mmCIF file of N, CA, C and O in Angstrom:
data_model
loop_
_atom_site.group_PDB
_atom_site.id
_atom_site.type_symbol
_atom_site.label_atom_id
_atom_site.label_comp_id
_atom_site.label_asym_id
_atom_site.label_seq_id
_atom_site.Cartn_x
_atom_site.Cartn_y
_atom_site.Cartn_z
ATOM 1 N N MET A 1 -31.829 122.784 24.594
ATOM 2 C CA MET A 1 -32.160 121.668 24.528
ATOM 3 C C MET A 1 -31.857 120.455 23.304
ATOM 4 O O MET A 1 -31.459 119.483 23.474
ATOM 5 N N LEU A 2 -31.996 121.169 21.885
ATOM 6 C CA LEU A 2 -31.128 120.361 21.056
ATOM 7 C C LEU A 2 -30.025 120.453 20.598
ATOM 8 O O LEU A 2 -29.483 120.081 19.830
ATOM 9 N N GLY A 3 -29.189 121.065 21.818
ATOM 10 C CA GLY A 3 -27.654 121.499 21.403
ATOM 11 C C GLY A 3 -27.184 120.473 21.636
ATOM 12 O O GLY A 3 -26.033 119.985 21.076
ATOM 13 N N ASN A 4 -27.394 119.274 22.228
ATOM 14 C CA ASN A 4 -26.417 118.001 22.365
ATOM 15 C C ASN A 4 -26.788 116.953 21.358
ATOM 16 O O ASN A 4 -26.301 116.172 21.685
ATOM 17 N N LEU A 5 -27.711 117.109 20.442
ATOM 18 C CA LEU A 5 -27.777 116.412 19.457
ATOM 19 C C LEU A 5 -26.550 116.166 18.420
ATOM 20 O O LEU A 5 -26.041 117.246 18.112
ATOM 21 N N THR A 6 -26.025 115.063 18.488
ATOM 22 C CA THR A 6 -24.708 114.819 17.657
ATOM 23 C C THR A 6 -25.028 114.314 15.900
ATOM 24 O O THR A 6 -26.229 113.662 16.145
ATOM 25 N N GLY A 7 -23.947 113.908 15.460
ATOM 26 C CA GLY A 7 -24.010 113.102 14.114
ATOM 27 C C GLY A 7 -24.709 111.805 14.294
ATOM 28 O O GLY A 7 -25.753 111.227 13.906
ATOM 29 N N ILE A 8 -24.415 111.289 15.549
ATOM 30 C CA ILE A 8 -24.793 109.872 15.735
ATOM 31 C C ILE A 8 -26.038 109.735 16.277
ATOM 32 O O ILE A 8 -27.063 108.460 15.760
ATOM 33 N N HIS A 9 -26.738 110.844 16.916
ATOM 34 C CA HIS A 9 -28.146 110.811 17.222
ATOM 35 C C HIS A 9 -29.074 110.780 16.449
ATOM 36 O O HIS A 9 -30.221 110.338 16.260
ATOM 37 N N LEU A 10 -28.545 111.671 15.257
ATOM 38 C CA LEU A 10 -29.355 111.987 14.005
ATOM 39 C C LEU A 10 -29.376 110.659 13.363
ATOM 40 O O LEU A 10 -30.539 110.386 12.635
ATOM 41 N N LEU A 11 -28.158 110.040 13.094
ATOM 42 C CA LEU A 11 -28.055 108.572 12.612
ATOM 43 C C LEU A 11 -29.281 107.479 13.204
ATOM 44 O O LEU A 11 -29.944 107.003 12.311
ATOM 45 N N VAL A 12 -29.401 107.701 14.420
ATOM 46 C CA VAL A 12 -30.329 106.554 15.093
ATOM 47 C C VAL A 12 -31.630 107.346 14.574
ATOM 48 O O VAL A 12 -32.622 106.549 14.618
ATOM 49 N N ILE A 13 -32.105 108.632 14.914
ATOM 50 C CA ILE A 13 -33.356 109.103 14.555
ATOM 51 C C ILE A 13 -33.428 108.636 13.164
ATOM 52 O O ILE A 13 -34.766 108.130 13.103
ATOM 53 N N LEU A 14 -32.721 108.739 12.287
ATOM 54 C CA LEU A 14 -33.102 108.296 10.871
ATOM 55 C C LEU A 14 -33.504 106.846 10.620
ATOM 56 O O LEU A 14 -34.276 106.485 10.100
ATOM 57 N N GLY A 15 -32.832 106.138 11.296
ATOM 58 C CA GLY A 15 -32.792 104.685 11.271
ATOM 59 C C GLY A 15 -34.122 104.343 11.934
ATOM 60 O O GLY A 15 -34.682 103.420 11.320
ATOM 61 N N ILE A 16 -34.546 104.921 12.918
ATOM 62 C CA ILE A 16 -36.054 104.653 13.551
ATOM 63 C C ILE A 16 -37.056 104.875 12.597
ATOM 64 O O ILE A 16 -38.082 104.153 12.142
ATOM 65 N N VAL A 17 -36.716 105.892 12.088
ATOM 66 C CA VAL A 17 -37.833 106.711 11.016
ATOM 67 C C VAL A 17 -37.965 105.650 9.964
ATOM 68 O O VAL A 17 -39.019 105.340 9.624
ATOM 69 N N ILE A 18 -36.840 105.100 9.333
ATOM 70 C CA ILE A 18 -36.982 104.249 8.120
ATOM 71 C C ILE A 18 -37.472 102.961 8.528
ATOM 72 O O ILE A 18 -38.120 102.288 8.077
ATOM 73 N N LEU A 19 -37.470 102.348 9.982
ATOM 74 C CA LEU A 19 -37.934 101.196 10.474
ATOM 75 C C LEU A 19 -39.487 101.373 10.750
ATOM 76 O O LEU A 19 -40.258 100.530 10.293
ATOM 77 N N LEU A 20 -39.721 102.431 11.135
ATOM 78 C CA LEU A 20 -41.366 102.709 11.247
ATOM 79 C C LEU A 20 -42.154 102.914 9.814
ATOM 80 O O LEU A 20 -43.312 102.299 9.608
ATOM 81 N N PHE A 21 -41.242 103.730 8.900
ATOM 82 C CA PHE A 21 -42.211 104.018 7.806
ATOM 83 C C PHE A 21 -41.796 103.196 6.426
ATOM 84 O O PHE A 21 -42.589 102.532 5.707
ATOM 85 N N GLY A 22 -40.818 102.609 6.685
ATOM 86 C CA GLY A 22 -40.106 101.771 5.266
ATOM 87 C C GLY A 22 -39.681 102.419 4.212
ATOM 88 O O GLY A 22 -40.043 103.698 4.133
ATOM 89 N N ALA A 23 -38.969 101.918 3.779
ATOM 90 C CA ALA A 23 -37.693 102.878 2.795
ATOM 91 C C ALA A 23 -39.244 103.257 1.455
ATOM 92 O O ALA A 23 -38.402 104.590 0.862
ATOM 93 N N THR A 24 -40.035 102.412 1.240
ATOM 94 C CA THR A 24 -40.734 102.617 0.054
ATOM 95 C C THR A 24 -41.599 103.681 -0.007
ATOM 96 O O THR A 24 -41.887 104.384 -0.578
ATOM 97 N N LYS A 25 -41.829 104.291 1.240
ATOM 98 C CA LYS A 25 -43.078 105.193 1.539
ATOM 99 C C LYS A 25 -42.351 106.274 1.892
ATOM 100 O O LYS A 25 -43.127 107.568 2.085
ATOM 101 N N LEU A 26 -40.825 106.627 2.103
ATOM 102 C CA LEU A 26 -40.453 107.567 2.693
ATOM 103 C C LEU A 26 -40.458 108.660 1.458
ATOM 104 O O LEU A 26 -40.703 110.057 2.136
ATOM 105 N N PRO A 27 -40.267 108.356 0.162
ATOM 106 C CA PRO A 27 -40.260 109.898 -0.901
ATOM 107 C C PRO A 27 -41.675 110.232 -0.816
ATOM 108 O O PRO A 27 -42.029 111.605 -0.923
ATOM 109 N N ALA A 28 -42.701 109.359 -0.700
ATOM 110 C CA ALA A 28 -44.224 110.004 -0.459
ATOM 111 C C ALA A 28 -44.454 110.617 0.614
ATOM 112 O O ALA A 28 -44.836 111.753 0.527
ATOM 113 N N LEU A 29 -43.748 110.457 1.680
ATOM 114 C CA LEU A 29 -44.139 111.108 3.194
ATOM 115 C C LEU A 29 -43.237 112.566 2.832
ATOM 116 O O LEU A 29 -43.746 113.504 3.296
ATOM 117 N N ALA A 30 -41.798 112.405 2.097
ATOM 118 C CA ALA A 30 -41.463 113.816 2.288
ATOM 119 C C ALA A 30 -42.297 114.595 1.223
ATOM 120 O O ALA A 30 -42.222 115.876 0.986
ATOM 121 N N LYS A 31 -42.652 114.110 -0.065
ATOM 122 C CA LYS A 31 -43.427 114.925 -0.994
ATOM 123 C C LYS A 31 -44.540 115.535 -0.376
ATOM 124 O O LYS A 31 -45.112 116.686 -0.060
ATOM 125 N N GLY A 32 -45.322 114.729 0.581
ATOM 126 C CA GLY A 32 -46.502 115.469 1.322
ATOM 127 C C GLY A 32 -46.225 116.335 2.306
ATOM 128 O O GLY A 32 -46.441 117.212 2.349
ATOM 129 N N LEU A 33 -45.015 115.982 2.726
ATOM 130 C CA LEU A 33 -44.451 117.314 3.740
ATOM 131 C C LEU A 33 -44.043 118.572 3.127
ATOM 132 O O LEU A 33 -44.191 119.593 3.680
ATOM 133 N N GLY A 34 -43.317 118.459 2.267
ATOM 134 C CA GLY A 34 -42.954 119.631 1.274
ATOM 135 C C GLY A 34 -44.164 120.519 0.628
ATOM 136 O O GLY A 34 -43.919 121.468 0.671
ATOM 137 N N GLN A 35 -45.257 119.625 0.264
ATOM 138 C CA GLN A 35 -46.332 120.709 -0.391
ATOM 139 C C GLN A 35 -47.143 120.863 0.663
ATOM 140 O O GLN A 35 -47.626 122.396 0.917
ATOM 141 N N SER A 36 -46.983 120.744 1.951
ATOM 142 C CA SER A 36 -47.620 121.066 3.077
ATOM 143 C C SER A 36 -46.971 122.414 3.599
ATOM 144 O O SER A 36 -47.716 123.422 3.886
ATOM 145 N N LEU A 37 -45.566 122.468 3.404
ATOM 146 C CA LEU A 37 -44.969 123.547 3.982
ATOM 147 C C LEU A 37 -44.967 124.454 2.858
ATOM 148 O O LEU A 37 -44.980 125.522 3.044
ATOM 149 N N THR A 38 -45.242 124.526 1.707
ATOM 150 C CA THR A 38 -45.389 125.365 0.530
ATOM 151 C C THR A 38 -46.833 126.033 0.854
ATOM 152 O O THR A 38 -46.927 127.146 0.430
ATOM 153 N N ILE A 39 -47.718 125.011 0.876
ATOM 154 C CA ILE A 39 -48.907 125.965 0.947
ATOM 155 C C ILE A 39 -48.905 126.519 2.191
ATOM 156 O O ILE A 39 -49.660 127.900 2.470
ATOM 157 N N PHE A 40 -48.195 126.067 3.371
ATOM 158 C CA PHE A 40 -48.189 126.985 4.861
ATOM 159 C C PHE A 40 -47.487 128.336 4.552
ATOM 160 O O PHE A 40 -48.158 129.414 4.944
ATOM 161 N N ARG A 41 -46.614 128.219 3.492
ATOM 162 C CA ARG A 41 -45.755 129.734 3.623
ATOM 163 C C ARG A 41 -46.524 130.503 2.492
ATOM 164 O O ARG A 41 -46.713 131.475 2.559
ATOM 165 N N ARG A 42 -47.265 129.982 1.641
ATOM 166 C CA ARG A 42 -48.299 130.786 0.444
ATOM 167 C C ARG A 42 -49.163 131.542 1.407
ATOM 168 O O ARG A 42 -49.696 132.896 1.104
ATOM 169 N N GLU A 43 -49.882 130.850 2.478
ATOM 170 C CA GLU A 43 -50.783 131.157 3.270
ATOM 171 C C GLU A 43 -50.342 132.433 4.284
ATOM 172 O O GLU A 43 -51.014 133.414 4.527
ATOM 173 N N VAL A 44 -49.434 132.337 4.825
ATOM 174 C CA VAL A 44 -48.658 133.097 6.028
ATOM 175 C C VAL A 44 -48.153 134.420 4.936
ATOM 176 O O VAL A 44 -48.545 135.371 5.619
ATOM 177 N N ARG A 45 -47.694 134.013 3.782
ATOM 178 C CA ARG A 45 -47.158 135.552 3.094
ATOM 179 C C ARG A 45 -48.688 135.970 2.493
ATOM 180 O O ARG A 45 -48.723 137.324 2.192
ATOM 181 N N ASP A 46 -49.627 135.636 2.168
ATOM 182 C CA ASP A 46 -51.017 136.230 1.830
ATOM 183 C C ASP A 46 -51.772 136.760 2.692
ATOM 184 O O ASP A 46 -52.818 137.225 2.365
ATOM 185 N N THR A 47 -51.543 136.592 3.857
ATOM 186 C CA THR A 47 -52.235 137.485 5.053
ATOM 187 C C THR A 47 -51.502 138.494 5.675
ATOM 188 O O THR A 47 -50.285 138.355 6.119
ATOM 189 N N GLU A 48 -52.200 139.365 6.183
ATOM 190 C CA GLU A 48 -51.582 140.512 6.991
ATOM 191 C C GLU A 48 -51.245 140.090 8.339
ATOM 192 O O GLU A 48 -52.351 139.072 8.823
ATOM 193 N N PRO A 49 -50.460 140.740 9.109
ATOM 194 C CA PRO A 49 -50.513 140.328 10.397
ATOM 195 C C PRO A 49 -51.919 140.396 11.362
ATOM 196 O O PRO A 49 -51.937 139.552 12.358
ATOM 197 N N HIS A 50 -52.664 141.209 10.947
ATOM 198 C CA HIS A 50 -54.068 141.581 11.713
ATOM 199 C C HIS A 50 -55.416 139.888 11.453
ATOM 200 O O HIS A 50 -56.140 140.419 11.742
ATOM 201 N N GLY A 51 -54.767 139.138 10.206
ATOM 202 C CA GLY A 51 -55.535 138.107 9.746
ATOM 203 C C GLY A 51 -56.254 138.357 8.418
ATOM 204 O O GLY A 51 -56.955 137.789 8.368
ATOM 205 N N THR A 52 -56.207 139.351 8.134
ATOM 206 C CA THR A 52 -57.361 139.799 7.139
ATOM 207 C C THR A 52 -56.606 139.615 5.955
ATOM 208 O O THR A 52 -55.238 140.176 5.739
ATOM 209 N N PRO A 53 -57.241 139.237 4.663
ATOM 210 C CA PRO A 53 -56.232 138.778 3.624
ATOM 211 C C PRO A 53 -55.926 140.054 2.534
ATOM 212 O O PRO A 53 -56.563 141.150 2.975
ATOM 213 N N THR A 54 -54.659 140.324 2.021
ATOM 214 C CA THR A 54 -53.972 140.967 1.435
ATOM 215 C C THR A 54 -54.887 141.315 0.097
ATOM 216 O O THR A 54 -55.044 142.512 -0.536
ATOM 217 N N GLY A 55 -55.542 140.234 -0.317
ATOM 218 C CA GLY A 55 -56.112 140.528 -1.711
ATOM 219 C C GLY A 55 -55.462 140.114 -2.892
ATOM 220 O O GLY A 55 -55.717 140.372 -3.811
ATOM 221 N N ASP A 56 -54.559 139.629 -2.863
ATOM 222 C CA ASP A 56 -53.543 139.343 -4.065
ATOM 223 C C ASP A 56 -53.562 138.033 -4.719
ATOM 224 O O ASP A 56 -53.691 137.779 -5.298
ATOM 225 N N SER A 57 -54.513 137.146 -3.962
ATOM 226 C CA SER A 57 -55.078 135.989 -4.619
ATOM 227 C C SER A 57 -56.129 136.466 -5.480
ATOM 228 O O SER A 57 -56.618 135.207 -6.432
ATOM 229 N N THR A 58 -57.107 137.556 -5.164
ATOM 230 C CA THR A 58 -57.853 137.613 -6.162
ATOM 231 C C THR A 58 -57.730 138.022 -7.235
ATOM 232 O O THR A 58 -56.854 139.227 -7.408
ATOM 233 N N PRO A 59 -58.518 138.103 -9.014
ATOM 234 C CA PRO A 59 -58.013 138.812 -10.010
ATOM 235 C C PRO A 59 -58.288 140.148 -9.926
ATOM 236 O O PRO A 59 -59.470 140.339 -9.218
ATOM 237 N N ALA A 60 -57.409 141.324 -9.909
ATOM 238 C CA ALA A 60 -57.527 142.455 -10.281
ATOM 239 C C ALA A 60 -58.424 142.859 -11.262
ATOM 240 O O ALA A 60 -58.294 142.500 -12.502
ATOM 241 N N ALA A 61 -59.450 143.767 -10.963
ATOM 242 C CA ALA A 61 -60.271 144.440 -12.302
ATOM 243 C C ALA A 61 -59.187 145.097 -13.130
ATOM 244 O O ALA A 61 -58.513 146.000 -12.734
ATOM 245 N N THR A 62 -59.393 145.255 -14.466
ATOM 246 C CA THR A 62 -58.979 146.020 -15.104
ATOM 247 C C THR A 62 -59.548 147.848 -15.495
ATOM 248 O O THR A 62 -60.965 147.311 -15.231
ATOM 249 N N SER A 63 -58.616 148.310 -15.807
ATOM 250 C CA SER A 63 -59.320 149.944 -15.442
ATOM 251 C C SER A 63 -60.044 150.146 -17.049
ATOM 252 O O SER A 63 -60.636 150.912 -17.170
ATOM 253 N N THR A 64 -58.996 149.743 -18.156
ATOM 254 C CA THR A 64 -59.738 149.972 -19.349
ATOM 255 C C THR A 64 -60.787 148.866 -19.909
ATOM 256 O O THR A 64 -60.501 147.416 -19.770
ATOM 257 N N PRO A 65 -61.956 149.368 -20.471
ATOM 258 C CA PRO A 65 -62.865 148.484 -20.818
ATOM 259 C C PRO A 65 -62.673 148.047 -21.964
ATOM 260 O O PRO A 65 -61.429 148.453 -22.824
ATOM 261 N N THR A 66 -62.964 146.617 -22.344
ATOM 262 C CA THR A 66 -62.646 146.310 -23.772
ATOM 263 C C THR A 66 -63.985 146.154 -24.731
ATOM 264 O O THR A 66 -65.063 146.295 -24.365
ATOM 265 N N THR A 67 -63.403 146.516 -25.759
ATOM 266 C CA THR A 67 -64.706 146.827 -26.860
ATOM 267 C C THR A 67 -64.641 146.031 -27.816
ATOM 268 O O THR A 67 -63.188 145.899 -28.340
ATOM 269 N N PRO A 68 -65.734 145.703 -28.481
ATOM 270 C CA PRO A 68 -64.931 144.481 -29.635
ATOM 271 C C PRO A 68 -64.710 145.107 -30.644
ATOM 272 O O PRO A 68 -65.146 146.384 -30.884
ATOM 273 N N VAL A 69 -63.974 144.565 -31.586
ATOM 274 C CA VAL A 69 -63.410 145.207 -32.827
ATOM 275 C C VAL A 69 -63.955 144.738 -34.102
ATOM 276 O O VAL A 69 -64.104 143.495 -34.062
ATOM 277 N N GLU A 70 -64.305 145.667 -34.560
ATOM 278 C CA GLU A 70 -64.874 145.398 -35.787
ATOM 279 C C GLU A 70 -64.133 145.483 -37.087
ATOM 280 O O GLU A 70 -63.361 146.108 -37.878
#
């Protein structure tokens, strides 16, 4: 389906995007998209295939008790 896209097609699509959003809003749009992808990747990595969290995001308890030094 996307095999017929050539360089000229991508330039036309880019031109339409610039006309719709304006050149001043494109950096903010790209930043928001990048942050969304980062969050999505982190969430996919932190969950197991069965949908249960792996527990990597919670702090682990230390096995050695801390005692006050006098």
